[in-house]
Amino acid sequence: MNIAKPNSYRSGPDDRGHFGNFGGRFVAETLMPLILDLEKAYTAAKADPAFQGAMNGYLKNYVGRPSPLYFAERLTEHLGGAKIYLKREELNHTGSHKVNNVLGQIMLARRMGKKRIIAETGAGQHGVATATLCARFGLECVVYMGAVDVERQQPNVIRMEMLGAKVVPVQSGTRTLKDAMNEALRDWVTNVHNTFYCIGTVAGPHPYPTLVRDFQSIIGNETKTQMQEIEGRLPDSLVACIGGGSNAMGLFHPFLDDPSVEIFGVEAAGHGLTQLHAASIAGGRPGVLHGNRTYLLMDADGQIQDAHSISAGLDYPGIGPEHSWLHEVGRVNYLSATDDEALAAFQLLSKLEGIIPALEPAHAIAKVMELAPKRPRDHLMVVNLSGRGDKDVPQVGDILRGKSK
Amino acid sequence: MITRIDTRFAELKKQGRAAFVTYVMAGDPDPATSLEIVKALSKSGSDVIELGIPFTDPMADGPSIQAAGLRALKVGMTLKKTLDLVRDFRKDDNLTPLVLMGYYNPIYIYGVDKFLADAKTSGVDGLIIVDLPPEEDDELCIPALRAGLNFIRLATPTTDDKRLPAVLANTSGFVYYVSIAGITGAAAADANVVGEAVARIKRHTKLPICVGFGIRTPEAARAIAEKADGSVVGTALVDALKNSLDAEGRATAKTVNAVAELTAALAQGVKGAQQAAE
Ligand SMILES: Cc1ncc(COP(=O)(O)O)c(C=O)c1O
């Protein structure tokens, strides 16, 4: 394929929300006026120093930013290649990167005068972040979660309820994240006048992929500054896991125009790419769902197929549209890791560094285990440690006990 | 270009009555029964038929229509078989306008140009694609108009006067006014509120305006038909179909009749309505 290389990888999307052939606004008419309002409100907020100032205050004192860039010395020694740094998003309040985006969207919702917030969640991290900020600002919060995920992410369901949110188990379809998103869209269509839909990743209709990316770009911007301070130069490679792709976009975006930086996104290969998995780029093709055109898992008739991953946060049959574009223009390399590889990485990081990662970034660590040994010792590799594993402790505990029996 | 839809609305206008528009899901509960149901709709008084294209993720539909789509997919319904169904229906009905309603992805995957050509030769008259707003007109709306198919757009309570011209610009056949901000199968809107909305849209277009979402009974269909150019009923018919199925979700001897009887009763309601003088 011959796709023209752009002058900048950072200028997208165009004014209709397209990243190349991807993105756009494929939603019911009822939602269009609201989406256009949101775009206007976001453009105004971005240019407003008061909004930026207030956000920076909460990022520092409520979220706990900047998150550290930590040299993982024992992991580096163990793998015997690249120098591995962990961007510690798991130290944020609520335990993952999701809070960066939610803070931004909730502040936008307040600016727009919306009192009721809805969200969809897979692993529950986005739901917990949303419930947290709704509690902080006194807003009504309803979180849609697939019934399967309600089962496997119990600790987060309990947390959301403690924070005052209403968690609605979704029984339709595959009862996972995609169905939670359908249900949230149905709620939004029904309650469009007073409700703000807080989307958890860089997907959905324009302007969501852009505004979520912008709110998450703090991860990459901090990494750039921190790496300059520690090593006096740019990193050589970046690695992040991909569900919808928000923690990855946040780390990658500030580096897209630095050609010396190799970039790797890691999708969930589940039981393997020829079986049940959630790797939309490796195993899907372009289609239209949830308001945008992007790579999707589907059958020959365009029906959406079930995704599978051990990690509820990666269990989605699509990916954000900007990733689809970065894949087609060849700027980012998309790899995948299986359930078993992620479990092995989960255990390795816990034992070597005393950091229990969420199952999602364990997928990124799994690929670091392959990539790092092949790189020289002066190669600087940054992995986005997007969340901590507390929520996964019961699930992984069951699996490991089952295996040792 | 004059389509079956244009012809039908011109006839109804001469008769001084509103249209009765029905919706069922293609392939529900199986392709053969579905064909019989569509034939029964036109024989029982449906003036325009909307046929749903099954899709796994119908984000603007309620539980009834969502379940209907899954029933159809389970017995192997596809977009191609939906077009086959239309072709079979056309063998003995060349007059009743038929509109396909659904979501964009199956069409995008089928291939837009091939789909439009096949839809036209199958006897489809128009398209209602829920997730293609005017902002994405280049995708399907403009090519459909060029291929001689009507592209029917939804207008909703959130579509204000400022936005209406954009929504109406490339719309043809009729305008589908969604009477509530919500999903299919939700509560009905007040006929007087709908009347005001229809009057507002009429200031922007000469196209007929049909109203749907939430209409379930002959009385409600009649009340809407007094205010608009057509009443659309979907979920109530899909529910009647579902209630006639056996425990495994298969058609029974009652299925076709259950839909036909409700259709006849609703058609009676619409035909009794006095339309407001324009
Ligand atoms: C810790 C963590 N990392 C990653 C993800 C995947 O989302 P995204 O790809 O948007 O970062 C999730 C989603 O729930 C998560 O909880």
Tab-separated table of N, CA and C in Angstrom, chain A residues 16 18 21 24-33 36 40 172-173 178-179 182-183 185-186 189-193 285-291 293 296 298-304, chain B residues 54-62 66 70 73 77-80 104-106 108-109 130-136 138-139 154-159 162-163 167 178 180-183:
chain	number	residue	atom	x	y	z
A	16	ARG	N	-13.461	17.411	10.406
A	16	ARG	CA	-14.604	16.501	10.516
A	16	ARG	C	-14.262	15.271	11.361
A	18	HIS	N	-11.563	13.219	11.087
A	18	HIS	CA	-10.971	12.071	10.395
A	18	HIS	C	-9.460	12.012	10.570
A	21	ASN	N	-8.527	7.771	6.752
A	21	ASN	CA	-9.848	7.212	6.446
A	21	ASN	C	-10.645	6.900	7.723
A	24	GLY	N	-14.423	10.035	12.353
A	24	GLY	CA	-15.728	10.501	11.867
A	24	GLY	C	-16.770	10.568	12.967
A	25	ARG	N	-18.039	10.723	12.527
A	25	ARG	CA	-19.147	10.881	13.493
A	25	ARG	C	-20.330	10.048	13.028
A	26	PHE	N	-20.336	8.762	13.348
A	26	PHE	CA	-21.382	7.857	12.898
A	26	PHE	C	-22.354	7.593	14.049
A	27	VAL	N	-23.216	8.569	14.300
A	27	VAL	CA	-24.162	8.441	15.413
A	27	VAL	C	-25.563	8.839	14.972
A	28	ALA	N	-26.538	8.467	15.797
A	28	ALA	CA	-27.929	8.828	15.536
A	28	ALA	C	-28.095	10.345	15.585
A	29	GLU	N	-29.051	10.836	14.801
A	29	GLU	CA	-29.305	12.283	14.728
A	29	GLU	C	-29.541	12.904	16.106
A	30	THR	N	-30.222	12.176	16.989
A	30	THR	CA	-30.505	12.719	18.325
A	30	THR	C	-29.225	13.229	19.000
A	31	LEU	N	-28.113	12.530	18.767
A	31	LEU	CA	-26.868	12.882	19.461
A	31	LEU	C	-26.062	13.966	18.752
A	32	MET	N	-26.325	14.170	17.471
A	32	MET	CA	-25.457	15.086	16.707
A	32	MET	C	-25.375	16.500	17.298
A	33	PRO	N	-26.534	17.117	17.648
A	33	PRO	CA	-26.422	18.477	18.184
A	33	PRO	C	-25.532	18.524	19.435
A	36	LEU	N	-21.824	18.237	18.570
A	36	LEU	CA	-21.321	19.512	18.041
A	36	LEU	C	-21.126	20.520	19.183
A	40	LYS	N	-17.552	22.339	20.493
A	40	LYS	CA	-17.410	23.786	20.731
A	40	LYS	C	-16.903	24.049	22.150
A	172	SER	N	-27.095	-7.738	27.605
A	172	SER	CA	-27.244	-7.978	26.159
A	172	SER	C	-25.915	-8.395	25.527
A	173	GLY	N	-26.019	-9.006	24.333
A	173	GLY	CA	-24.839	-9.340	23.523
A	173	GLY	C	-23.871	-10.254	24.244
A	178	LYS	N	-18.138	-3.963	24.903
A	178	LYS	CA	-18.830	-3.441	23.722
A	178	LYS	C	-20.312	-3.251	24.007
A	179	ASP	N	-20.896	-4.158	24.767
A	179	ASP	CA	-22.315	-4.061	25.076
A	179	ASP	C	-22.575	-2.968	26.106
A	182	ASN	N	-22.767	0.083	24.013
A	182	ASN	CA	-24.083	0.201	23.367
A	182	ASN	C	-25.111	0.729	24.354
A	183	GLU	N	-25.097	0.173	25.556
A	183	GLU	CA	-26.097	0.535	26.556
A	183	GLU	C	-25.915	1.989	26.999
A	185	LEU	N	-24.711	4.332	25.121
A	185	LEU	CA	-25.198	5.160	24.008
A	185	LEU	C	-26.724	5.233	24.019
A	186	ARG	N	-27.383	4.120	24.377
A	186	ARG	CA	-28.857	4.127	24.460
A	186	ARG	C	-29.335	5.064	25.566
A	189	VAL	N	-28.890	8.650	24.288
A	189	VAL	CA	-29.931	9.034	23.330
A	189	VAL	C	-31.219	9.384	24.073
A	190	THR	N	-31.475	8.672	25.173
A	190	THR	CA	-32.719	8.854	25.918
A	190	THR	C	-32.670	10.082	26.837
A	191	ASN	N	-31.500	10.371	27.395
A	191	ASN	CA	-31.378	11.444	28.397
A	191	ASN	C	-30.463	12.571	27.936
A	192	VAL	N	-30.504	12.824	26.645
A	192	VAL	CA	-29.520	13.695	26.020
A	192	VAL	C	-29.531	15.117	26.597
A	193	HIS	N	-30.675	15.556	27.133
A	193	HIS	CA	-30.765	16.955	27.570
A	193	HIS	C	-29.929	17.267	28.812
A	285	ARG	N	-10.502	-5.741	10.420
A	285	ARG	CA	-10.383	-4.854	9.262
A	285	ARG	C	-11.283	-3.645	9.485
A	286	PRO	N	-11.141	-2.620	8.620
A	286	PRO	CA	-11.873	-1.386	8.874
A	286	PRO	C	-13.386	-1.556	8.756
A	287	GLY	N	-14.113	-1.009	9.713
A	287	GLY	CA	-15.569	-1.018	9.716
A	287	GLY	C	-16.072	0.159	10.553
A	288	VAL	N	-17.381	0.200	10.775
A	288	VAL	CA	-17.972	1.336	11.485
A	288	VAL	C	-18.776	0.849	12.687
A	289	LEU	N	-18.384	1.295	13.868
A	289	LEU	CA	-19.086	0.936	15.100
A	289	LEU	C	-18.861	2.025	16.148
A	290	HIS	N	-19.849	2.203	17.016
A	290	HIS	CA	-19.713	3.134	18.141
A	290	HIS	C	-19.240	4.515	17.716
A	291	GLY	N	-19.771	4.968	16.584
A	291	GLY	CA	-19.535	6.355	16.205
A	291	GLY	C	-18.296	6.632	15.397
A	293	ARG	N	-15.140	5.073	12.345
A	293	ARG	CA	-14.602	4.032	11.475
A	293	ARG	C	-13.224	3.660	12.003
A	296	LEU	N	-11.935	-3.342	13.269
A	296	LEU	CA	-12.890	-4.057	14.114
A	296	LEU	C	-12.801	-5.549	13.855
A	298	MET	N	-14.848	-8.612	13.011
A	298	MET	CA	-16.202	-8.883	12.497
A	298	MET	C	-16.177	-10.052	11.525
A	299	ASP	N	-17.410	-10.555	11.217
A	299	ASP	CA	-17.505	-11.656	10.269
A	299	ASP	C	-17.658	-11.103	8.854
A	300	ALA	N	-17.840	-12.002	7.880
A	300	ALA	CA	-17.877	-11.599	6.474
A	300	ALA	C	-19.070	-10.691	6.167
A	301	ASP	N	-20.103	-10.723	7.009
A	301	ASP	CA	-21.308	-9.929	6.782
A	301	ASP	C	-21.287	-8.593	7.540
A	302	GLY	N	-20.149	-8.292	8.193
A	302	GLY	CA	-20.077	-7.025	8.927
A	302	GLY	C	-20.721	-7.087	10.299
A	303	GLN	N	-21.000	-8.295	10.789
A	303	GLN	CA	-21.507	-8.436	12.158
A	303	GLN	C	-20.311	-8.455	13.102
A	304	ILE	N	-20.449	-7.752	14.237
A	304	ILE	CA	-19.319	-7.612	15.159
A	304	ILE	C	-19.113	-8.932	15.904
B	54	PRO	N	-30.661	-6.906	10.029
B	54	PRO	CA	-30.155	-7.345	11.334
B	54	PRO	C	-28.709	-6.884	11.569
B	55	PHE	N	-28.428	-6.489	12.817
B	55	PHE	CA	-27.064	-6.065	13.189
B	55	PHE	C	-26.826	-6.428	14.646
B	56	THR	N	-25.602	-6.857	14.937
B	56	THR	CA	-25.258	-7.272	16.298
B	56	THR	C	-25.352	-6.138	17.319
B	57	ASP	N	-25.095	-4.901	16.891
B	57	ASP	CA	-24.955	-3.801	17.847
B	57	ASP	C	-25.844	-2.616	17.492
B	58	PRO	N	-27.181	-2.812	17.588
B	58	PRO	CA	-28.113	-1.747	17.193
B	58	PRO	C	-28.257	-0.693	18.270
B	59	MET	N	-27.379	0.314	18.272
B	59	MET	CA	-27.257	1.187	19.439
B	59	MET	C	-28.430	2.135	19.648
B	60	ALA	N	-29.329	2.285	18.656
B	60	ALA	CA	-30.472	3.174	18.885
B	60	ALA	C	-31.770	2.391	19.045
B	61	ASP	N	-31.660	1.080	19.219
B	61	ASP	CA	-32.864	0.269	19.361
B	61	ASP	C	-33.026	-0.271	20.769
B	62	GLY	N	-34.288	-0.478	21.144
B	62	GLY	CA	-34.604	-1.045	22.442
B	62	GLY	C	-34.531	-2.557	22.419
B	66	GLN	N	-33.752	-5.240	19.241
B	66	GLN	CA	-32.437	-5.853	19.419
B	66	GLN	C	-32.570	-7.384	19.414
B	70	LEU	N	-31.161	-10.358	16.775
B	70	LEU	CA	-30.362	-11.523	17.191
B	70	LEU	C	-31.040	-12.825	16.780
B	73	LEU	N	-30.163	-13.193	13.142
B	73	LEU	CA	-28.752	-13.547	12.934
B	73	LEU	C	-28.503	-15.012	13.298
B	77	MET	N	-29.337	-15.066	9.002
B	77	MET	CA	-29.725	-13.938	8.141
B	77	MET	C	-28.509	-13.060	7.867
B	78	THR	N	-28.445	-12.544	6.633
B	78	THR	CA	-27.360	-11.645	6.243
B	78	THR	C	-27.967	-10.492	5.439
B	79	LEU	N	-27.130	-9.538	5.083
B	79	LEU	CA	-27.609	-8.436	4.239
B	79	LEU	C	-28.001	-8.973	2.859
B	80	LYS	N	-27.212	-9.915	2.335
B	80	LYS	CA	-27.526	-10.478	1.022
B	80	LYS	C	-28.890	-11.175	1.051
B	104	TYR	N	-24.896	1.191	9.465
B	104	TYR	CA	-24.038	1.317	8.286
B	104	TYR	C	-23.074	0.147	8.080
B	105	ASN	N	-22.575	-0.463	9.157
B	105	ASN	CA	-21.455	-1.391	8.975
B	105	ASN	C	-21.716	-2.546	8.001
B	106	PRO	N	-22.855	-3.247	8.083
B	106	PRO	CA	-23.061	-4.331	7.120
B	106	PRO	C	-23.022	-3.836	5.661
B	108	TYR	N	-21.352	-1.099	4.569
B	108	TYR	CA	-19.961	-0.718	4.300
B	108	TYR	C	-19.131	-1.956	3.951
B	109	ILE	N	-19.365	-3.048	4.667
B	109	ILE	CA	-18.614	-4.276	4.430
B	109	ILE	C	-19.067	-4.957	3.122
B	130	VAL	N	-29.472	4.601	10.475
B	130	VAL	CA	-29.572	5.335	11.729
B	130	VAL	C	-28.281	6.089	12.080
B	131	ASP	N	-27.127	5.466	11.800
B	131	ASP	CA	-25.869	6.082	12.250
B	131	ASP	C	-25.142	6.852	11.143
B	132	LEU	N	-25.900	7.358	10.165
B	132	LEU	CA	-25.281	8.235	9.158
B	132	LEU	C	-25.952	9.608	9.173
B	133	PRO	N	-25.463	10.526	10.015
B	133	PRO	CA	-26.009	11.887	10.040
B	133	PRO	C	-25.555	12.654	8.783
B	134	PRO	N	-26.127	13.825	8.515
B	134	PRO	CA	-25.753	14.583	7.311
B	134	PRO	C	-24.254	14.864	7.226
B	135	GLU	N	-23.592	14.907	8.380
B	135	GLU	CA	-22.141	15.145	8.391
B	135	GLU	C	-21.388	14.051	7.646
B	136	GLU	N	-22.005	12.874	7.480
B	136	GLU	CA	-21.341	11.763	6.774
B	136	GLU	C	-22.055	11.443	5.454
B	138	ASP	N	-21.371	11.886	2.404
B	138	ASP	CA	-20.572	11.352	1.294
B	138	ASP	C	-20.519	9.831	1.295
B	139	GLU	N	-20.705	9.243	2.481
B	139	GLU	CA	-20.553	7.790	2.608
B	139	GLU	C	-21.579	7.041	1.769
B	154	LEU	N	-33.781	10.767	9.656
B	154	LEU	CA	-34.495	10.950	10.909
B	154	LEU	C	-34.311	12.397	11.376
B	155	ALA	N	-35.416	13.021	11.774
B	155	ALA	CA	-35.338	14.295	12.498
B	155	ALA	C	-35.827	13.989	13.904
B	156	THR	N	-35.284	14.661	14.901
B	156	THR	CA	-35.581	14.318	16.299
B	156	THR	C	-35.892	15.580	17.093
B	157	PRO	N	-36.369	15.417	18.329
B	157	PRO	CA	-36.628	16.617	19.144
B	157	PRO	C	-35.375	17.471	19.369
B	158	THR	N	-34.183	16.889	19.207
B	158	THR	CA	-32.971	17.702	19.394
B	158	THR	C	-32.560	18.436	18.111
B	159	THR	N	-33.227	18.121	17.005
B	159	THR	CA	-32.900	18.797	15.744
B	159	THR	C	-33.610	20.148	15.717
B	162	LYS	N	-32.158	25.579	13.494
B	162	LYS	CA	-30.873	25.910	12.881
B	162	LYS	C	-30.302	24.708	12.137
B	163	ARG	N	-30.534	23.541	12.710
B	163	ARG	CA	-29.950	22.330	12.143
B	163	ARG	C	-30.842	21.690	11.072
B	167	VAL	N	-30.279	18.737	7.896
B	167	VAL	CA	-30.869	17.405	7.961
B	167	VAL	C	-31.742	17.145	6.735
B	178	VAL	N	-38.698	11.283	14.689
B	178	VAL	CA	-38.618	10.446	15.884
B	178	VAL	C	-39.218	11.253	17.028
B	180	ILE	N	-39.622	11.081	20.167
B	180	ILE	CA	-39.002	11.239	21.480
B	180	ILE	C	-37.488	11.148	21.325
B	181	ALA	N	-36.768	11.774	22.252
B	181	ALA	CA	-35.331	11.521	22.313
B	181	ALA	C	-35.215	10.193	23.043
B	182	GLY	N	-34.918	9.125	22.319
B	182	GLY	CA	-34.852	7.825	22.975
B	182	GLY	C	-34.710	6.715	21.968
B	183	ILE	N	-34.789	5.484	22.472
B	183	ILE	CA	-34.615	4.312	21.628
B	183	ILE	C	-35.974	3.768	21.216
